[in-house]
Amino acid sequence: MFERHRHRLVERMTDAVAVFFAAPEQVRNNDVHFDYRQDSDFFFLTGFEEPEAVLVVAPQRPEGERVAIFLRPRDPEREVWDGKRLGVDAAPEALGVDAAHDLAELGEKLPDYLVGARTLYFALGQHAEHDEAVMAALAKSRRARREGRETPAAIVDPGEVLHPLRLIKDASALASMRKAAALTALGHRRAMAVTAPGVHEYQLQAAMEYEWAVRGARRQAYPSIVGSGPNACVLHYRDNTRRLDEGDLVLVDAGCEFGYHASDVTRTWPASGRFTDAQRAVYEAVLDAQKAAIAHCVPGNTFDSVHTVAVKVLTEHMVKLGLLEGPAEDRIADEGYKRYYMHRTGHWLGMDVHDVGRYHVEGDSRPLEAGMVLTVEPGLYIAPDDTQAPEALRGIGVRIEDDVLVTADGPDVLTQDIPKEVADVEALVGSASLALDEAASS
Ligand code: GLY
Ligand code: MN
Ligand code: MN
């Protein structure tokens, strides 16, 4: 699979060499690092999860030298502490590359790999150390010009050639995304089930993340948002510390990552298991907009038009709810709707939760194509202190988010197993208990 990805990359390169770095490790505190996750581009091309590695794809080189990896050598002493390293000798076969070198040889060997190419694909500006290593190699490679040989005259973002490949999901990407979606569904269902007044946001988070962790998802796709009551109106709320009150809505925006692919789901439900009339009215407005926007996710419609549909339906509801004065077209034109709907309706989803791929092509919004996956996530957020809003609606925050695969046969909602109809949500909320023992829950 990773070899196929490299092959497809090479097909898109002309007179070019490409250099990709593994994600650097990040210090958390003192000698402890944050959990390591490989860079998505690097993983897409190698399947290799160790830090401190560099992939070079150099199709202009003679056969047997076209794909090289620089990596950490074996080190029995370090391996006792940190676990086994692949090492230089085993790398060619394990990774399907032509050559492997000790990372310490990068400065000496990288210049040769650059010779003979006109363009260097490298993600300049992300990490100063990587920039420095590549600039040094580039400068050194120029010596070859004396012998009349080409060296790169331009540095181009590798996303230009690589990210179109990530944007259209292949079968293996989709298999991972379906699995991530299925595990995320279990987690959301569990969080709904154990919801009750008095439960804390972090307890819902733990119940949800357990469901996917125990089934092999190694991490969240992004930090889980569990916002109850007024916290539902904080778009990137992450404290997750509040205790649920009887009349609260709970907004959970969370998804696991499986096989280096993300899921990204939001559901909003009542702590008590019953929406109040005001909550239901806002909820159904968002649901209506979400369904209309999802139906619009078909090949040929532009990415922006999905947002436009959501804004239209939401704004009509805002007028009906008494949040805005009509007519709705005027509130769309003067962007009055942004008071209650201030974010976009979705984004590409894939290896990264906000995935790569251009949203515009030559200045125009990009038409959707089969194989793209995007989120559809409208919401309405009425601040608790918004004196312009009808009193009954103040403090209500609702978002509903699903992951949608565009297909020739229409939208395929990967996360459809997570209830979102009012009756289904109400039936599930409070149907189980956290079952903490007395000592642990006090
Ligand atoms: N959870 C991040 C987002 O919905 O975009
Ligand atoms: Mn989300
Ligand atoms: Mn999202």
GROMACS .gro file of C-alpha atoms and ligand atoms in nm:
model
  449
    1MET     CA    1   0.000   0.000   0.000
    2PHE     CA    2   0.271   0.249   0.098
    3GLU     CA    3   0.475   0.149  -0.207
    4ARG     CA    4   0.170   0.214  -0.420
    5HIS     CA    5   0.135   0.558  -0.265
    6ARG     CA    6   0.499   0.633  -0.350
    7HIS     CA    7   0.447   0.506  -0.701
    8ARG     CA    8   0.149   0.736  -0.749
    9LEU     CA    9   0.351   1.026  -0.612
   10VAL     CA   10   0.630   0.959  -0.860
   11GLU     CA   11   0.378   0.956  -1.146
   12ARG     CA   12   0.293   1.314  -1.057
   13MET     CA   13   0.654   1.435  -1.032
   14THR     CA   14   0.847   1.568  -1.332
   15ASP     CA   15   1.221   1.629  -1.311
   16ALA     CA   16   1.182   1.637  -0.937
   17VAL     CA   17   1.307   1.491  -0.612
   18ALA     CA   18   1.101   1.485  -0.291
   19VAL     CA   19   1.217   1.486   0.071
   20PHE     CA   20   0.988   1.408   0.365
   21PHE     CA   21   1.073   1.420   0.735
   22ALA     CA   22   0.921   1.215   1.014
   23ALA     CA   23   0.738   1.421   1.276
   24PRO     CA   24   0.974   1.543   1.550
   25GLU     CA   25   0.918   1.427   1.906
   26GLN     CA   26   0.780   1.696   2.137
   27VAL     CA   27   0.883   1.740   2.500
   28ARG     CA   28   0.588   1.742   2.739
   29ASN     CA   29   0.775   1.810   3.062
   30ASN     CA   30   1.132   1.741   3.168
   31ASP     CA   31   1.227   1.407   3.009
   32VAL     CA   32   0.873   1.301   2.916
   33HIS     CA   33   0.749   1.335   2.559
   34PHE     CA   34   0.399   1.380   2.427
   35ASP     CA   35   0.258   1.062   2.274
   36TYR     CA   36   0.423   1.028   1.939
   37ARG     CA   37   0.224   1.032   1.619
   38GLN     CA   38   0.393   1.006   1.284
   39ASP     CA   39   0.346   1.288   1.034
   40SER     CA   40   0.055   1.199   0.805
   41ASP     CA   41   0.240   1.254   0.476
   42PHE     CA   42   0.537   1.055   0.601
   43PHE     CA   43   0.317   0.769   0.717
   44PHE     CA   44   0.117   0.775   0.391
   45LEU     CA   45   0.441   0.716   0.199
   46THR     CA   46   0.622   0.478   0.433
   47GLY     CA   47   0.399   0.320   0.698
   48PHE     CA   48   0.696   0.383   0.927
   49GLU     CA   49   0.617   0.500   1.280
   50GLU     CA   50   0.959   0.585   1.422
   51PRO     CA   51   1.069   0.944   1.474
   52GLU     CA   52   1.397   1.077   1.332
   53ALA     CA   53   1.368   0.950   0.978
   54VAL     CA   54   1.380   1.106   0.633
   55LEU     CA   55   1.234   0.967   0.311
   56VAL     CA   56   1.388   1.064  -0.021
   57VAL     CA   57   1.205   0.991  -0.345
   58ALA     CA   58   1.443   1.053  -0.634
   59PRO     CA   59   1.311   0.907  -0.960
   60GLN     CA   60   1.596   1.066  -1.156
   61ARG     CA   61   1.852   0.845  -0.981
   62PRO     CA   62   1.966   0.510  -1.123
   63GLU     CA   63   1.754   0.208  -1.043
   64GLY     CA   64   1.822   0.082  -0.692
   65GLU     CA   65   1.880   0.434  -0.557
   66ARG     CA   66   1.544   0.594  -0.621
   67VAL     CA   67   1.375   0.558  -0.287
   68ALA     CA   68   1.592   0.592   0.022
   69ILE     CA   69   1.522   0.620   0.390
   70PHE     CA   70   1.750   0.768   0.652
   71LEU     CA   71   1.672   0.635   0.999
   72ARG     CA   72   1.805   0.570   1.346
   73PRO     CA   73   2.050   0.280   1.365
   74ARG     CA   74   1.993  -0.010   1.602
   75ASP     CA   75   2.109   0.072   1.952
   76PRO     CA   76   2.079  -0.216   2.200
   77GLU     CA   77   2.125   0.010   2.499
   78ARG     CA   78   1.854   0.258   2.398
   79GLU     CA   79   1.626  -0.022   2.283
   80VAL     CA   80   1.619  -0.160   2.636
   81TRP     CA   81   1.448   0.163   2.741
   82ASP     CA   82   1.244   0.268   2.439
   83GLY     CA   83   1.177  -0.050   2.248
   84LYS     CA   84   1.301  -0.202   1.927
   85ARG     CA   85   1.415   0.007   1.633
   86LEU     CA   86   1.388  -0.117   1.278
   87GLY     CA   87   1.747  -0.025   1.197
   88VAL     CA   88   1.933   0.026   0.871
   89ASP     CA   89   1.982  -0.337   0.765
   90ALA     CA   90   1.619  -0.441   0.797
   91ALA     CA   91   1.469  -0.123   0.653
   92PRO     CA   92   1.487  -0.191   0.276
   93GLU     CA   93   1.290  -0.511   0.297
   94ALA     CA   94   1.053  -0.398   0.573
   95LEU     CA   95   0.968  -0.071   0.403
   96GLY     CA   96   1.012  -0.174   0.039
   97VAL     CA   97   1.269   0.099  -0.026
   98ASP     CA   98   1.579   0.076  -0.243
   99ALA     CA   99   1.829   0.192   0.017
  100ALA     CA  100   1.856   0.273   0.386
  101HIS     CA  101   2.114   0.486   0.560
  102ASP     CA  102   2.198   0.592   0.912
  103LEU     CA  103   2.035   0.929   0.981
  104ALA     CA  104   2.380   1.058   1.083
  105GLU     CA  105   2.476   1.034   0.714
  106LEU     CA  106   2.201   1.267   0.594
  107GLY     CA  107   2.432   1.569   0.558
  108GLU     CA  108   2.679   1.372   0.353
  109LYS     CA  109   2.442   1.172   0.134
  110LEU     CA  110   2.136   1.391   0.078
  111PRO     CA  111   2.316   1.630  -0.164
  112ASP     CA  112   2.377   1.344  -0.410
  113TYR     CA  113   2.009   1.254  -0.411
  114LEU     CA  114   1.921   1.609  -0.516
  115VAL     CA  115   2.150   1.613  -0.819
  116GLY     CA  116   1.975   1.568  -1.154
  117ALA     CA  117   1.639   1.716  -1.047
  118ARG     CA  118   1.501   2.058  -1.142
  119THR     CA  119   1.246   2.080  -0.862
  120LEU     CA  120   1.276   1.991  -0.496
  121TYR     CA  121   0.951   1.901  -0.322
  122PHE     CA  122   1.000   1.985   0.043
  123ALA     CA  123   0.768   2.136   0.305
  124LEU     CA  124   0.975   2.442   0.379
  125GLY     CA  125   0.894   2.642   0.690
  126GLN     CA  126   0.755   2.373   0.917
  127HIS     CA  127   1.057   2.287   1.128
  128ALA     CA  128   1.370   2.500   1.140
  129GLU     CA  129   1.600   2.200   1.183
  130HIS     CA  130   1.460   2.026   0.878
  131ASP     CA  131   1.487   2.346   0.674
  132GLU     CA  132   1.849   2.381   0.778
  133ALA     CA  133   1.939   2.025   0.679
  134VAL     CA  134   1.775   2.056   0.339
  135MET     CA  135   1.922   2.400   0.266
  136ALA     CA  136   2.268   2.271   0.352
  137ALA     CA  137   2.219   1.974   0.120
  138LEU     CA  138   2.091   2.197  -0.156
  139ALA     CA  139   2.392   2.427  -0.127
  140LYS     CA  140   2.627   2.130  -0.134
  141SER     CA  141   2.450   1.974  -0.431
  142ARG     CA  142   2.522   2.282  -0.641
  143ARG     CA  143   2.883   2.175  -0.673
  144ALA     CA  144   2.758   1.927  -0.929
  145ARG     CA  145   2.675   2.216  -1.160
  146ARG     CA  146   3.043   2.249  -1.239
  147GLU     CA  147   3.014   1.913  -1.404
  148GLY     CA  148   2.716   2.037  -1.604
  149ARG     CA  149   2.457   1.854  -1.400
  150GLU     CA  150   2.117   1.989  -1.292
  151THR     CA  151   2.036   2.073  -0.933
  152PRO     CA  152   1.698   2.194  -0.807
  153ALA     CA  153   1.613   2.548  -0.913
  154ALA     CA  154   1.285   2.560  -0.723
  155ILE     CA  155   1.148   2.436  -0.394
  156VAL     CA  156   0.780   2.345  -0.411
  157ASP     CA  157   0.538   2.236  -0.138
  158PRO     CA  158   0.502   1.857  -0.177
  159GLY     CA  159   0.135   1.894  -0.092
  160GLU     CA  160   0.090   2.012  -0.450
  161VAL     CA  161   0.153   1.662  -0.579
  162LEU     CA  162   0.081   1.451  -0.271
  163HIS     CA  163  -0.234   1.594  -0.121
  164PRO     CA  164  -0.461   1.531  -0.420
  165LEU     CA  165  -0.383   1.163  -0.357
  166ARG     CA  166  -0.489   1.191   0.006
  167LEU     CA  167  -0.803   1.388  -0.079
  168ILE     CA  168  -0.957   1.108  -0.286
  169LYS     CA  169  -0.974   0.810  -0.050
  170ASP     CA  170  -0.867   0.469  -0.176
  171ALA     CA  171  -1.011   0.140  -0.050
  172SER     CA  172  -0.767   0.105   0.238
  173ALA     CA  173  -0.822   0.462   0.357
  174LEU     CA  174  -1.196   0.406   0.346
  175ALA     CA  175  -1.167   0.082   0.539
  176SER     CA  176  -0.983   0.268   0.817
  177MET     CA  177  -1.234   0.553   0.810
  178ARG     CA  178  -1.529   0.315   0.832
  179LYS     CA  179  -1.367   0.144   1.128
  180ALA     CA  180  -1.292   0.477   1.298
  181ALA     CA  181  -1.654   0.580   1.239
  182ALA     CA  182  -1.788   0.252   1.377
  183LEU     CA  183  -1.581   0.279   1.696
  184THR     CA  184  -1.671   0.643   1.736
  185ALA     CA  185  -2.037   0.544   1.706
  186LEU     CA  186  -1.999   0.299   1.995
  187GLY     CA  187  -1.835   0.570   2.204
  188HIS     CA  188  -2.101   0.831   2.138
  189ARG     CA  189  -2.379   0.582   2.203
  190ARG     CA  190  -2.217   0.486   2.531
  191ALA     CA  191  -2.177   0.849   2.638
  192MET     CA  192  -2.544   0.912   2.560
  193ALA     CA  193  -2.648   0.603   2.751
  194VAL     CA  194  -2.463   0.693   3.073
  195THR     CA  195  -2.572   1.056   3.072
  196ALA     CA  196  -2.767   1.176   3.374
  197PRO     CA  197  -2.781   1.493   3.583
  198GLY     CA  198  -2.494   1.483   3.833
  199VAL     CA  199  -2.252   1.306   3.598
  200HIS     CA  200  -1.941   1.506   3.510
  201GLU     CA  201  -1.831   1.594   3.160
  202TYR     CA  202  -1.506   1.402   3.207
  203GLN     CA  203  -1.699   1.091   3.298
  204LEU     CA  204  -1.885   1.101   2.969
  205GLN     CA  205  -1.548   1.153   2.799
  206ALA     CA  206  -1.396   0.853   2.977
  207ALA     CA  207  -1.694   0.627   2.903
  208MET     CA  208  -1.680   0.723   2.536
  209GLU     CA  209  -1.304   0.698   2.488
  210TYR     CA  210  -1.298   0.361   2.664
  211GLU     CA  211  -1.522   0.213   2.395
  212TRP     CA  212  -1.278   0.287   2.118
  213ALA     CA  213  -0.955   0.246   2.314
  214VAL     CA  214  -1.049  -0.104   2.424
  215ARG     CA  215  -1.114  -0.200   2.062
  216GLY     CA  216  -0.775  -0.092   1.936
  217ALA     CA  217  -0.808   0.272   1.840
  218ARG     CA  218  -0.476   0.409   1.956
  219ARG     CA  219  -0.576   0.771   1.998
  220GLN     CA  220  -0.839   1.039   1.960
  221ALA     CA  221  -0.848   1.221   1.628
  222TYR     CA  222  -0.843   1.547   1.831
  223PRO     CA  223  -0.905   1.637   2.196
  224SER     CA  224  -1.260   1.540   2.289
  225ILE     CA  225  -1.503   1.825   2.353
  226VAL     CA  226  -1.769   1.749   2.616
  227GLY     CA  227  -1.956   2.070   2.689
  228SER     CA  228  -2.267   2.084   2.904
  229GLY     CA  229  -2.498   2.378   2.969
  230PRO     CA  230  -2.325   2.706   2.880
  231ASN     CA  231  -2.013   2.516   2.770
  232ALA     CA  232  -2.202   2.391   2.464
  233CYS     CA  233  -2.168   2.745   2.327
  234VAL     CA  234  -1.785   2.739   2.354
  235LEU     CA  235  -1.678   2.605   2.016
  236HIS     CA  236  -1.347   2.449   2.121
  237TYR     CA  237  -1.430   2.380   2.487
  238ARG     CA  238  -1.190   2.122   2.629
  239ASP     CA  239  -1.190   2.156   3.008
  240ASN     CA  240  -1.457   1.885   3.039
  241THR     CA  241  -1.487   1.940   3.416
  242ARG     CA  242  -1.846   2.055   3.473
  243ARG     CA  243  -2.116   1.858   3.649
  244LEU     CA  244  -2.431   1.814   3.441
  245ASP     CA  245  -2.746   1.987   3.562
  246GLU     CA  246  -3.099   1.868   3.508
  247GLY     CA  247  -3.194   2.112   3.231
  248ASP     CA  248  -2.864   2.105   3.039
  249LEU     CA  249  -2.787   2.009   2.687
  250VAL     CA  250  -2.459   1.823   2.643
  251LEU     CA  251  -2.259   1.881   2.325
  252VAL     CA  252  -2.001   1.612   2.251
  253ASP     CA  253  -1.761   1.664   1.960
  254ALA     CA  254  -1.523   1.369   1.957
  255GLY     CA  255  -1.387   1.100   1.730
  256CYS     CA  256  -1.124   0.833   1.742
  257GLU     CA  257  -0.842   0.771   1.501
  258PHE     CA  258  -0.802   0.425   1.355
  259GLY     CA  259  -0.530   0.316   1.114
  260TYR     CA  260  -0.412   0.678   1.097
  261HIS     CA  261  -0.756   0.795   0.985
  262ALA     CA  262  -0.988   1.026   1.172
  263SER     CA  263  -1.350   1.034   1.258
  264ASP     CA  264  -1.512   1.363   1.366
  265VAL     CA  265  -1.860   1.354   1.514
  266THR     CA  266  -2.078   1.587   1.716
  267ARG     CA  267  -2.402   1.502   1.890
  268THR     CA  268  -2.603   1.715   2.131
  269TRP     CA  269  -2.845   1.565   2.380
  270PRO     CA  270  -3.039   1.656   2.694
  271ALA     CA  271  -2.886   1.562   3.028
  272SER     CA  272  -3.227   1.457   3.159
  273GLY     CA  273  -3.316   1.249   2.853
  274ARG     CA  274  -3.592   1.493   2.747
  275PHE     CA  275  -3.542   1.803   2.534
  276THR     CA  276  -3.731   2.108   2.660
  277ASP     CA  277  -3.954   2.270   2.396
  278ALA     CA  278  -3.698   2.545   2.340
  279GLN     CA  279  -3.408   2.298   2.314
  280ARG     CA  280  -3.603   2.079   2.074
  281ALA     CA  281  -3.690   2.373   1.852
  282VAL     CA  282  -3.324   2.473   1.820
  283TYR     CA  283  -3.215   2.111   1.782
  284GLU     CA  284  -3.460   2.042   1.501
  285ALA     CA  285  -3.353   2.357   1.321
  286VAL     CA  286  -2.993   2.234   1.320
  287LEU     CA  287  -3.096   1.882   1.223
  288ASP     CA  288  -3.302   2.015   0.934
  289ALA     CA  289  -3.005   2.216   0.808
  290GLN     CA  290  -2.771   1.922   0.851
  291LYS     CA  291  -2.992   1.686   0.652
  292ALA     CA  292  -3.031   1.938   0.371
  293ALA     CA  293  -2.655   1.994   0.360
  294ILE     CA  294  -2.580   1.621   0.362
  295ALA     CA  295  -2.824   1.561   0.076
  296HIS     CA  296  -2.626   1.820  -0.117
  297CYS     CA  297  -2.299   1.620  -0.089
  298VAL     CA  298  -2.304   1.471  -0.438
  299PRO     CA  299  -2.045   1.483  -0.714
  300GLY     CA  300  -2.050   1.811  -0.902
  301ASN     CA  301  -2.187   2.031  -0.625
  302THR     CA  302  -1.918   2.261  -0.491
  303PHE     CA  303  -1.773   2.239  -0.142
  304ASP     CA  304  -1.896   2.594  -0.069
  305SER     CA  305  -2.249   2.517  -0.179
  306VAL     CA  306  -2.285   2.268   0.109
  307HIS     CA  307  -2.226   2.559   0.348
  308THR     CA  308  -2.463   2.781   0.150
  309VAL     CA  309  -2.743   2.525   0.185
  310ALA     CA  310  -2.683   2.492   0.559
  311VAL     CA  311  -2.679   2.870   0.606
  312LYS     CA  312  -3.004   2.909   0.411
  313VAL     CA  313  -3.195   2.652   0.613
  314LEU     CA  314  -3.047   2.766   0.943
  315THR     CA  315  -3.122   3.133   0.877
  316GLU     CA  316  -3.483   3.057   0.787
  317HIS     CA  317  -3.512   2.878   1.119
  318MET     CA  318  -3.341   3.162   1.306
  319VAL     CA  319  -3.612   3.395   1.178
  320LYS     CA  320  -3.887   3.150   1.280
  321LEU     CA  321  -3.728   3.108   1.623
  322GLY     CA  322  -3.727   3.483   1.677
  323LEU     CA  323  -3.349   3.505   1.685
  324LEU     CA  324  -3.332   3.725   1.376
  325GLU     CA  325  -3.570   3.958   1.201
  326GLY     CA  326  -3.667   3.848   0.854
  327PRO     CA  327  -3.661   3.818   0.570
  328ALA     CA  328  -3.403   3.541   0.585
  329GLU     CA  329  -3.247   3.643   0.251
  330ASP     CA  330  -3.157   3.980   0.401
  331ARG     CA  331  -2.997   3.823   0.706
  332ILE     CA  332  -2.795   3.599   0.476
  333ALA     CA  333  -2.694   3.897   0.262
  334ASP     CA  334  -2.586   4.110   0.560
  335GLU     CA  335  -2.442   3.805   0.740
  336GLY     CA  336  -2.662   3.865   1.043
  337TYR     CA  337  -2.686   3.487   1.079
  338LYS     CA  338  -2.322   3.480   1.193
  339ARG     CA  339  -2.435   3.599   1.536
  340TYR     CA  340  -2.560   3.243   1.597
  341TYR     CA  341  -2.375   3.040   1.332
  342MET     CA  342  -2.018   3.162   1.316
  343HIS     CA  343  -1.827   2.866   1.173
  344ARG     CA  344  -1.815   2.682   0.843
  345THR     CA  345  -2.028   2.377   0.774
  346GLY     CA  346  -1.745   2.131   0.722
  347HIS     CA  347  -1.397   2.038   0.615
  348TRP     CA  348  -1.214   1.755   0.443
  349LEU     CA  349  -1.161   1.456   0.669
  350GLY     CA  350  -0.895   1.188   0.636
  351MET     CA  351  -0.561   1.117   0.800
  352ASP     CA  352  -0.587   1.460   0.961
  353VAL     CA  353  -0.911   1.572   1.117
  354HIS     CA  354  -0.888   1.893   0.918
  355ASP     CA  355  -0.750   1.709   0.624
  356VAL     CA  356  -0.533   1.823   0.338
  357GLY     CA  357  -0.657   1.914  -0.007
  358ARG     CA  358  -0.748   2.240  -0.171
  359TYR     CA  359  -1.091   2.393  -0.122
  360HIS     CA  360  -1.057   2.609  -0.432
  361VAL     CA  361  -0.940   2.541  -0.783
  362GLU     CA  362  -0.829   2.847  -0.979
  363GLY     CA  363  -1.025   3.071  -0.746
  364ASP     CA  364  -1.352   2.876  -0.759
  365SER     CA  365  -1.493   2.648  -0.492
  366ARG     CA  366  -1.399   2.292  -0.567
  367PRO     CA  367  -1.663   2.056  -0.702
  368LEU     CA  368  -1.712   1.743  -0.492
  369GLU     CA  369  -1.591   1.415  -0.638
  370ALA     CA  370  -1.660   1.054  -0.551
  371GLY     CA  371  -1.409   0.938  -0.291
  372MET     CA  372  -1.388   1.265  -0.100
  373VAL     CA  373  -1.489   1.263   0.266
  374LEU     CA  374  -1.610   1.578   0.437
  375THR     CA  375  -1.781   1.665   0.762
  376VAL     CA  376  -2.122   1.830   0.769
  377GLU     CA  377  -2.156   2.012   1.099
  378PRO     CA  378  -2.399   2.301   1.126
  379GLY     CA  379  -2.481   2.443   1.467
  380LEU     CA  380  -2.661   2.720   1.651
  381TYR     CA  381  -2.509   2.886   1.955
  382ILE     CA  382  -2.710   3.132   2.161
  383ALA     CA  383  -2.492   3.287   2.430
  384PRO     CA  384  -2.636   3.283   2.783
  385ASP     CA  385  -2.603   3.662   2.805
  386ASP     CA  386  -2.749   3.741   2.461
  387THR     CA  387  -3.024   3.981   2.555
  388GLN     CA  388  -3.131   4.013   2.190
  389ALA     CA  389  -3.236   3.647   2.184
  390PRO     CA  390  -3.570   3.525   2.322
  391GLU     CA  391  -3.507   3.442   2.685
  392ALA     CA  392  -3.606   3.078   2.652
  393LEU     CA  393  -3.335   3.020   2.391
  394ARG     CA  394  -3.045   3.179   2.578
  395GLY     CA  395  -2.761   2.943   2.669
  396ILE     CA  396  -2.862   2.678   2.414
  397GLY     CA  397  -2.581   2.542   2.196
  398VAL     CA  398  -2.641   2.267   1.942
  399ARG     CA  399  -2.412   2.115   1.679
  400ILE     CA  400  -2.472   1.798   1.480
  401GLU     CA  401  -2.179   1.662   1.281
  402ASP     CA  402  -2.143   1.357   1.057
  403ASP     CA  403  -1.873   1.227   0.825
  404VAL     CA  404  -1.989   1.196   0.467
  405LEU     CA  405  -1.832   1.001   0.182
  406VAL     CA  406  -1.922   1.141  -0.158
  407THR     CA  407  -2.021   0.864  -0.401
  408ALA     CA  408  -2.178   0.847  -0.745
  409ASP     CA  409  -2.484   0.697  -0.575
  410GLY     CA  410  -2.524   0.983  -0.330
  411PRO     CA  411  -2.392   1.070   0.014
  412ASP     CA  412  -2.274   0.778   0.227
  413VAL     CA  413  -2.290   0.886   0.592
  414LEU     CA  414  -2.010   0.692   0.763
  415THR     CA  415  -2.135   0.787   1.109
  416GLN     CA  416  -2.504   0.716   1.056
  417ASP     CA  417  -2.521   0.463   1.343
  418ILE     CA  418  -2.512   0.743   1.598
  419PRO     CA  419  -2.867   0.850   1.682
  420LYS     CA  420  -2.968   1.202   1.593
  421GLU     CA  421  -3.347   1.195   1.557
  422VAL     CA  422  -3.507   1.342   1.869
  423ALA     CA  423  -3.695   1.025   1.961
  424ASP     CA  424  -3.388   0.803   1.912
  425VAL     CA  425  -3.168   1.033   2.120
  426GLU     CA  426  -3.425   1.056   2.399
  427ALA     CA  427  -3.464   0.678   2.405
  428LEU     CA  428  -3.091   0.621   2.446
  429VAL     CA  429  -2.999   0.893   2.697
  430GLY     CA  430  -2.997   0.761   3.053
  431SER     CA  431  -3.056   0.399   2.950
  432ALA     CA  432  -2.740   0.278   3.130
  433SER     CA  433  -2.536   0.384   3.427
  434LEU     CA  434  -2.170   0.458   3.478
  435ALA     CA  435  -2.162   0.187   3.746
  436LEU     CA  436  -1.883   0.340   3.946
  437ASP     CA  437  -1.819   0.176   4.277
  438GLU     CA  438  -1.883   0.393   4.580
  439ALA     CA  439  -1.521   0.452   4.672
  440ALA     CA  440  -1.416   0.549   4.321
  441SER     CA  441  -1.702   0.789   4.263
  442SER     CA  442  -1.689   0.979   4.590
  443GLY     N1  443  -1.368   1.870   1.605
  443GLY     C1  444  -1.316   1.966   1.517
  443GLY     C2  445  -1.410   2.001   1.414
  443GLY     O1  446  -1.526   1.965   1.423
  443GLY     O2  447  -1.376   2.058   1.315
  444MN      MN  448  -1.593   1.796   1.528
  445MN      MN  449  -1.534   1.884   1.220
   0.00000   0.00000   0.00000
